[in-house]
XYZ file of C-alpha atoms in Angstrom:
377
model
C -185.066 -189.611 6.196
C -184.545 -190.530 9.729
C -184.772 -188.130 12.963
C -181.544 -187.945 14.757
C -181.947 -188.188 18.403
C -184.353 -190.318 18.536
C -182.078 -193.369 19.580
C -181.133 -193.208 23.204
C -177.700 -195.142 24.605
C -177.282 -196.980 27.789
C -175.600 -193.463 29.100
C -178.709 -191.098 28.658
C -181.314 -193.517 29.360
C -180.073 -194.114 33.372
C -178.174 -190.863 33.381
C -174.950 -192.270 34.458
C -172.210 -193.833 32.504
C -172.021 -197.712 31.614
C -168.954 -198.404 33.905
C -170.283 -196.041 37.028
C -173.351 -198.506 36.484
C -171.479 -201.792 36.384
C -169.354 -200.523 39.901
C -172.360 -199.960 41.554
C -173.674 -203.393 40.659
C -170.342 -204.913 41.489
C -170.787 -203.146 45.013
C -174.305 -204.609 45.739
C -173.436 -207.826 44.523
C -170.192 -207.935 47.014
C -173.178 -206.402 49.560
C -174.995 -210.011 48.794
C -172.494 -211.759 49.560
C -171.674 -210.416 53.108
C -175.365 -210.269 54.023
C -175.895 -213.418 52.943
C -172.968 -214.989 55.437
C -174.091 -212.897 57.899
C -177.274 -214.401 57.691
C -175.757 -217.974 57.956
C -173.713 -216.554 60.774
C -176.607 -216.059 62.610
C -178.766 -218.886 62.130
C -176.039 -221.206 63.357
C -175.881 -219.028 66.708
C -178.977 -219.159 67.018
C -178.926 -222.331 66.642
C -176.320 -222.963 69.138
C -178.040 -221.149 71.990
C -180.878 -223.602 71.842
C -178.041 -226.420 72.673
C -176.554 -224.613 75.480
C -179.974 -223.829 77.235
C -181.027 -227.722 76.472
C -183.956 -227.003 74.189
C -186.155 -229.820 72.640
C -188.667 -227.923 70.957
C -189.412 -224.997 68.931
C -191.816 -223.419 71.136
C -189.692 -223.342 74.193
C -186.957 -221.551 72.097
C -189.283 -218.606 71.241
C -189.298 -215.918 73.212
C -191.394 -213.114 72.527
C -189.610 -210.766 74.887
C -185.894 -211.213 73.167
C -188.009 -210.467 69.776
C -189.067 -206.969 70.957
C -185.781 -205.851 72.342
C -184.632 -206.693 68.990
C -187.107 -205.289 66.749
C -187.130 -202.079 68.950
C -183.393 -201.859 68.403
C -183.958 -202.160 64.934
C -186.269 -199.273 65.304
C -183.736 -197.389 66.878
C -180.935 -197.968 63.954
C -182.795 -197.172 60.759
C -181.980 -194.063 59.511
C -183.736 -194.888 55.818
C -184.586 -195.143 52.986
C -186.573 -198.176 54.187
C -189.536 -197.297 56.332
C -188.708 -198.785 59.763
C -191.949 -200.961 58.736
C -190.137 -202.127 55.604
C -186.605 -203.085 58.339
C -188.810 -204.402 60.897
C -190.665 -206.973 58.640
C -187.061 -208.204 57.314
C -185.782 -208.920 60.468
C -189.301 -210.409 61.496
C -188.960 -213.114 58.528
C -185.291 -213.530 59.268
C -186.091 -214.609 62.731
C -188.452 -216.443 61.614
C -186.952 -218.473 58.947
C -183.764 -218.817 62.022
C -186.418 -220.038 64.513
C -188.074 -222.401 62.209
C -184.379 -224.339 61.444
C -185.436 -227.806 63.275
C -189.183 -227.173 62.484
C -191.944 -224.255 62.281
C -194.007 -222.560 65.134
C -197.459 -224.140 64.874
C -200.211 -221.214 65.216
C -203.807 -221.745 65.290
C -206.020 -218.579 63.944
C -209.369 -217.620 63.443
C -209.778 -218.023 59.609
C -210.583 -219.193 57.020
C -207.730 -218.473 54.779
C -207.443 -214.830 53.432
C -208.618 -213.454 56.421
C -207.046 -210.246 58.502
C -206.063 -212.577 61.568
C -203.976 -215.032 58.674
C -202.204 -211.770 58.127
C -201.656 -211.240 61.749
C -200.397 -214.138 61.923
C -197.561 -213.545 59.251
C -196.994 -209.946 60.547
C -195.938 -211.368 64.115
C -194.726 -214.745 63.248
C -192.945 -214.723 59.729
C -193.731 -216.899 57.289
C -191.961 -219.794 58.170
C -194.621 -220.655 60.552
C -197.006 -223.415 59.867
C -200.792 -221.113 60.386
C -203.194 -223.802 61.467
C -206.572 -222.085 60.165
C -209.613 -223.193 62.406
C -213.372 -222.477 62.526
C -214.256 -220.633 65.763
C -212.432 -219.132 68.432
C -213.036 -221.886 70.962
C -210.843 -224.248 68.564
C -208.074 -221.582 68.564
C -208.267 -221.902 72.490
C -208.287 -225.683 72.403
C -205.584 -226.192 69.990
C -202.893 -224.669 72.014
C -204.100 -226.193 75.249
C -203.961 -229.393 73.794
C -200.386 -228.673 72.647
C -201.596 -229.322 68.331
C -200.628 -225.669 68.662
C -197.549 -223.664 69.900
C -199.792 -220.182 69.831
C -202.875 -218.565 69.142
C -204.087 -215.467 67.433
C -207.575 -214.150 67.896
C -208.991 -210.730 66.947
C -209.821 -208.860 70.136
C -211.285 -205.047 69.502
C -210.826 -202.778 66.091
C -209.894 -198.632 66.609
C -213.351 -197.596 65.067
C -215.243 -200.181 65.497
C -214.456 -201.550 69.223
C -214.812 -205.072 70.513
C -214.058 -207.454 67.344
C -215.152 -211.189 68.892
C -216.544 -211.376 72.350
C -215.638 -215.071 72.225
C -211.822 -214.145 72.940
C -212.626 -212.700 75.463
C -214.719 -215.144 77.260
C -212.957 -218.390 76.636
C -210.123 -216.125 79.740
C -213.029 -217.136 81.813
C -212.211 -220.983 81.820
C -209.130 -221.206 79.946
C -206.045 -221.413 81.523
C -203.941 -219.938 78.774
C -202.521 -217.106 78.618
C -201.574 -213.437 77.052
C -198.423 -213.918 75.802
C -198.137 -211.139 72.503
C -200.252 -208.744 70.678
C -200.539 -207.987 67.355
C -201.958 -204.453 65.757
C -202.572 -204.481 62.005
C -203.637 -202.074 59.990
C -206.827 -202.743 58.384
C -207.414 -202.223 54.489
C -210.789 -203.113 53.490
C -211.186 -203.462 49.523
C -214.200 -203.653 47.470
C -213.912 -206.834 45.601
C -215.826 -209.257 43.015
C -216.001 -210.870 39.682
C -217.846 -208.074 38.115
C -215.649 -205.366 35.648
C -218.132 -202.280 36.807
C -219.188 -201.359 40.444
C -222.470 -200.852 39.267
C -223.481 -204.490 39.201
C -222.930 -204.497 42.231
C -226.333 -205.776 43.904
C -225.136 -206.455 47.566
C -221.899 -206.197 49.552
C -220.705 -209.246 51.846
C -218.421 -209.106 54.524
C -217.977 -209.697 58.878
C -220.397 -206.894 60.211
C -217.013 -205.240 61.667
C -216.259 -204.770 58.330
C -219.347 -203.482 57.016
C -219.241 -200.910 60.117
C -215.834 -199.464 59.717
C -216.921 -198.891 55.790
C -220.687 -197.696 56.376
C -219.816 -193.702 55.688
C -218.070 -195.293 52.044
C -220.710 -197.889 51.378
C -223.772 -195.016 51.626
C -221.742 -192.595 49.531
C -220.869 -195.023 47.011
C -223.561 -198.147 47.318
C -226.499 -196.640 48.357
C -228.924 -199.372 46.743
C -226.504 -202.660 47.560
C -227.859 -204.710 50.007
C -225.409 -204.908 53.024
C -224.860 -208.951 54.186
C -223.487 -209.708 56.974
C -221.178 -213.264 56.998
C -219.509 -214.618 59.394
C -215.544 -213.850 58.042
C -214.417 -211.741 54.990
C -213.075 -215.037 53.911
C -216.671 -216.263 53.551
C -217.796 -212.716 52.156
C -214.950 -213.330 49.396
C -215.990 -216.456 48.831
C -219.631 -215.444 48.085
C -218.567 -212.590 45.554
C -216.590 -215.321 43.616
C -219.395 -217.806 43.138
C -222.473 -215.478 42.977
C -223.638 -213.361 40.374
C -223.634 -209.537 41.582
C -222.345 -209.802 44.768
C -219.234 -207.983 46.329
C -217.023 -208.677 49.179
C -215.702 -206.354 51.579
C -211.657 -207.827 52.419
C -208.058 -207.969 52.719
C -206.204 -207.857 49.704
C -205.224 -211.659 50.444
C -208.715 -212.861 50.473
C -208.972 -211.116 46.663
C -206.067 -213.404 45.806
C -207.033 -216.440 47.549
C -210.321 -216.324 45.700
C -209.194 -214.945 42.359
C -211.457 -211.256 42.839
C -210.698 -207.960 40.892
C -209.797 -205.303 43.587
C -212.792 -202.429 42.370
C -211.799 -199.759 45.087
C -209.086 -200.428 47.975
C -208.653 -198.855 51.274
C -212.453 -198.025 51.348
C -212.630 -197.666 55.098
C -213.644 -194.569 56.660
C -210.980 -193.726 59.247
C -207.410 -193.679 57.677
C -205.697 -195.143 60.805
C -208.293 -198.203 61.167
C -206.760 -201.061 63.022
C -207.341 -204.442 64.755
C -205.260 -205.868 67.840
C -205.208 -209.258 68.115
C -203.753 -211.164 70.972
C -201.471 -213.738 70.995
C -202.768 -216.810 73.413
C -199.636 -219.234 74.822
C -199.586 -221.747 77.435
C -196.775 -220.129 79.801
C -195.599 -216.787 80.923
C -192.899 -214.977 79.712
C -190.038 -212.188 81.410
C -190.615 -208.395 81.042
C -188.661 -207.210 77.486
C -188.929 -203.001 78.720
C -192.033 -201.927 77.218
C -194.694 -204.252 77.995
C -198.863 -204.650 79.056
C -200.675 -206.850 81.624
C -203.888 -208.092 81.379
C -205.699 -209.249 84.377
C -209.683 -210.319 84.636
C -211.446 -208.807 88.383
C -214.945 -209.133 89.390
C -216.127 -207.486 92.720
C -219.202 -210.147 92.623
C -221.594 -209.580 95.430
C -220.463 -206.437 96.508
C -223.608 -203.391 96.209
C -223.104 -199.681 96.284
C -221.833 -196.405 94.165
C -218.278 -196.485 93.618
C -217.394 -200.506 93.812
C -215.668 -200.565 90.312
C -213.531 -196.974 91.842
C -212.320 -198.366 94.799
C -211.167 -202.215 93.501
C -209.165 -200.537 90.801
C -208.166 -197.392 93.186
C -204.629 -198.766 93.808
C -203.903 -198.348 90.211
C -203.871 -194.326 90.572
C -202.208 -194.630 93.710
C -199.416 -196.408 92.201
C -199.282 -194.485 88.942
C -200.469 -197.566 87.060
C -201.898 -196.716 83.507
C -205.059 -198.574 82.371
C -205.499 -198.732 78.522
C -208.645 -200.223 78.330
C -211.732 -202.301 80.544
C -214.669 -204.037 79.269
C -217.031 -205.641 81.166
C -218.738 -209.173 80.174
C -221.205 -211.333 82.264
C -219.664 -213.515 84.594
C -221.909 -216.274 83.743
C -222.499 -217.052 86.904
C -225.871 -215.333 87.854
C -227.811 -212.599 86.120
C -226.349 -209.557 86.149
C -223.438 -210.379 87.427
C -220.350 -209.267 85.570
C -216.111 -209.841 85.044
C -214.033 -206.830 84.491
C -211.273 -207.636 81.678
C -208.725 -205.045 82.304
C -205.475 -203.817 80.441
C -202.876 -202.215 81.900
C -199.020 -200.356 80.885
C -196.029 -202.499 82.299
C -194.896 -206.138 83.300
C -196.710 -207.324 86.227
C -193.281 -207.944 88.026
C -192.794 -204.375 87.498
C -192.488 -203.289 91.722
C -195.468 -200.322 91.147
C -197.785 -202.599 89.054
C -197.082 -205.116 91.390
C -197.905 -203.928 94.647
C -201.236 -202.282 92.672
C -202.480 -205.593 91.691
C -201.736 -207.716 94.942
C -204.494 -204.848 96.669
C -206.393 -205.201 93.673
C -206.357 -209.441 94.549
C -206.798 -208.551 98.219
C -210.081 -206.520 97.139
C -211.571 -208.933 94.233
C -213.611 -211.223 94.349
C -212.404 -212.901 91.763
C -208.926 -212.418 90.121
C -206.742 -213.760 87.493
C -203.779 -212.404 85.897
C -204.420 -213.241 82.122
C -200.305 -212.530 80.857
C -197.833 -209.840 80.683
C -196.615 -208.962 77.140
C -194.165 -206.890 75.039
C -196.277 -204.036 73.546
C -197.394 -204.374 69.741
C -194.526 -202.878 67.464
C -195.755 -201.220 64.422
């Protein structure tokens, strides 16, 4: 004899009636619709401001600046359910895909593909970009000054880990490019590899940044596995898919890229671990209200305590933030070095101004290297 109950209908199974079910479909379907013009709506005026400013190319209708003002608004709106990192990635691809109507952004990164800069990339840019993955961080540089590139993204320092590629840094010594965008991700790094149990695991691969922000995880868990440094977690990924017992240390989209099993994921040991990247352009761009400067000083030639204190003293007596210095040889002579210096505000901002024409007066050497909207998200 059958149980009774057992058979469920359409009703009890969602907890609402069949026709309160169909309405609400009817309503997101009629939703669809009226984003979906919208979305038209807007491509075609975006469209139809490049006309009426004259623009030729894809690149001179970008402007980083109008992107923040919008993203921060959208920031401003969402009242949920979606995370405002869930709104502000829509309206990131939707710009995107609007931008890319005559033909895609051309960015150069750091890869190979299914590294954390290729995601940078995407985060910033949308996907309807066309990511031009090259070797080293001098190609990045020499891609966009050659104009085979719109942009450039490079890594620049990691929260736990500090500076990520010295390189990026130096090529501001020669280049003339500039700062034009940063990018801040947050990092994820997954324990990946061909192998079904971790303990086959004879060695871990991955970019020594990498390998440092997971060294608490990796002696806790992988006390025996050799630790490899490579020179991307692209390569490291590559390496655990070819060779018997080794694992990579990545992104989730280099374990796709190269076919891995994810064994553990978000095995870094700081739960806010991040990389800023900067974005490298060939022009300067207006303030957008919440922006950073970068500018490169040296006070070559110049002995005594206190040198570094009083060439960046007008910054305190203007009230002018500094977020972050490093110091890297100049190149010129021994032990002589270039101050690469970060600052809050747009350089036409009047206080940040007048701080860094004393600043020039002062220096020995100086070069503003860009003003740029703040990272969002």
């Amino acid at each position: 004899m059958k149980k009774r109950g057992k058979k469920t209908s359409a009703k009890a199974a969602t907890g609402a009636p069949d026709s309160a079910l169909l309405a609400l479909r009817t309503k997101i379907d009629a939703l669809d619709e009226q984003i979906q013009e919208l979305i038209s709506q807007r491509a075609r005026y975006a469209k139809e401001i490049g006309v009426l400013k004259g623009l030729t190319s894809t690149a001179d209708f970008y402007r980083p600046e109008r992107e923040a003002q919008v993203l921060r608004r959208v920031v401003e709106r969402n009242k949920g359910p979606l995370r405002n990192e869930e709104m502000v990635r829509l309206y990131r691809e939707l710009m995107s895909a609007c931008l890319a109507q005559e033909e895609p952004l051309k960015v150069a990164y750091l890869g190979p593909e299914g590294t954390f800069t290729q995601s940078a990339v995407l985060k910033h840019f949308g996907h309807s970009v066309h990511a031009l993955s090259v070797t080293t961080i001098d190609e990045v540089f020499h891609e966009v000054e050659a104009g085979t590139a719109d942009f450039g993204v490079a890594p620049i320092e990691n929260s736990s880990e500090g500076t990520v590629n010295i390189h990026t840094l130096d090529m501001f010594l020669t280049s003339p490019l500039k700062v034009c965008g940063e990018i801040e991700l947050r990092i994820h790094q997954n324990l990946m590899g061909r192998m079904n149990d971790v303990k086959h695991v004879k060695r871990v691969c991955s970019h020594p940044q990498s390998l440092g922000q997971c060294k608490a995880w990796l002696a806790e868990n992988l006390p025996e596995a050799e630790q490899i440094p490579v020179a991307s977690n692209a390569e490291a990924a590559r390496r655990a898919r070819d060779e018997d017992g080794t694992a990579a240390l990545a992104g989730d989209a280099a374990a796709k890229v190269y076919g891995l099993k994810i064994l553990f994921s978000a095995v870094e040991d700081r739960e806010d671990n991040s990389t800023r990247f900067v974005v490298v352009g060939r022009k300067l761009f207006p303030p957008s209200g919440s922006d950073k400067t970068s500018i490169l000083v040296s006070a070559s030639g110049t002995q005594g305590p206190g040198v570094l204190l009083h060439l960046l003293g007008p910054l305190a007596r203007h009230g002018v933030n500094m977020t972050r210095i490093e110091s890297r040889p100049s190149r010129k002579r021994k032990w002589d070095y270039v101050f690469f210096v970060d600052l809050d505000g747009h350089a036409e901002n009047p206080a940040l101004s007048k701080a860094l024409a004393e600043i020039k007066e002062e220096a020995s050497l100086f070069k503003g290297l860009g003003a740029y909207p703040k990272a969002i998200l």
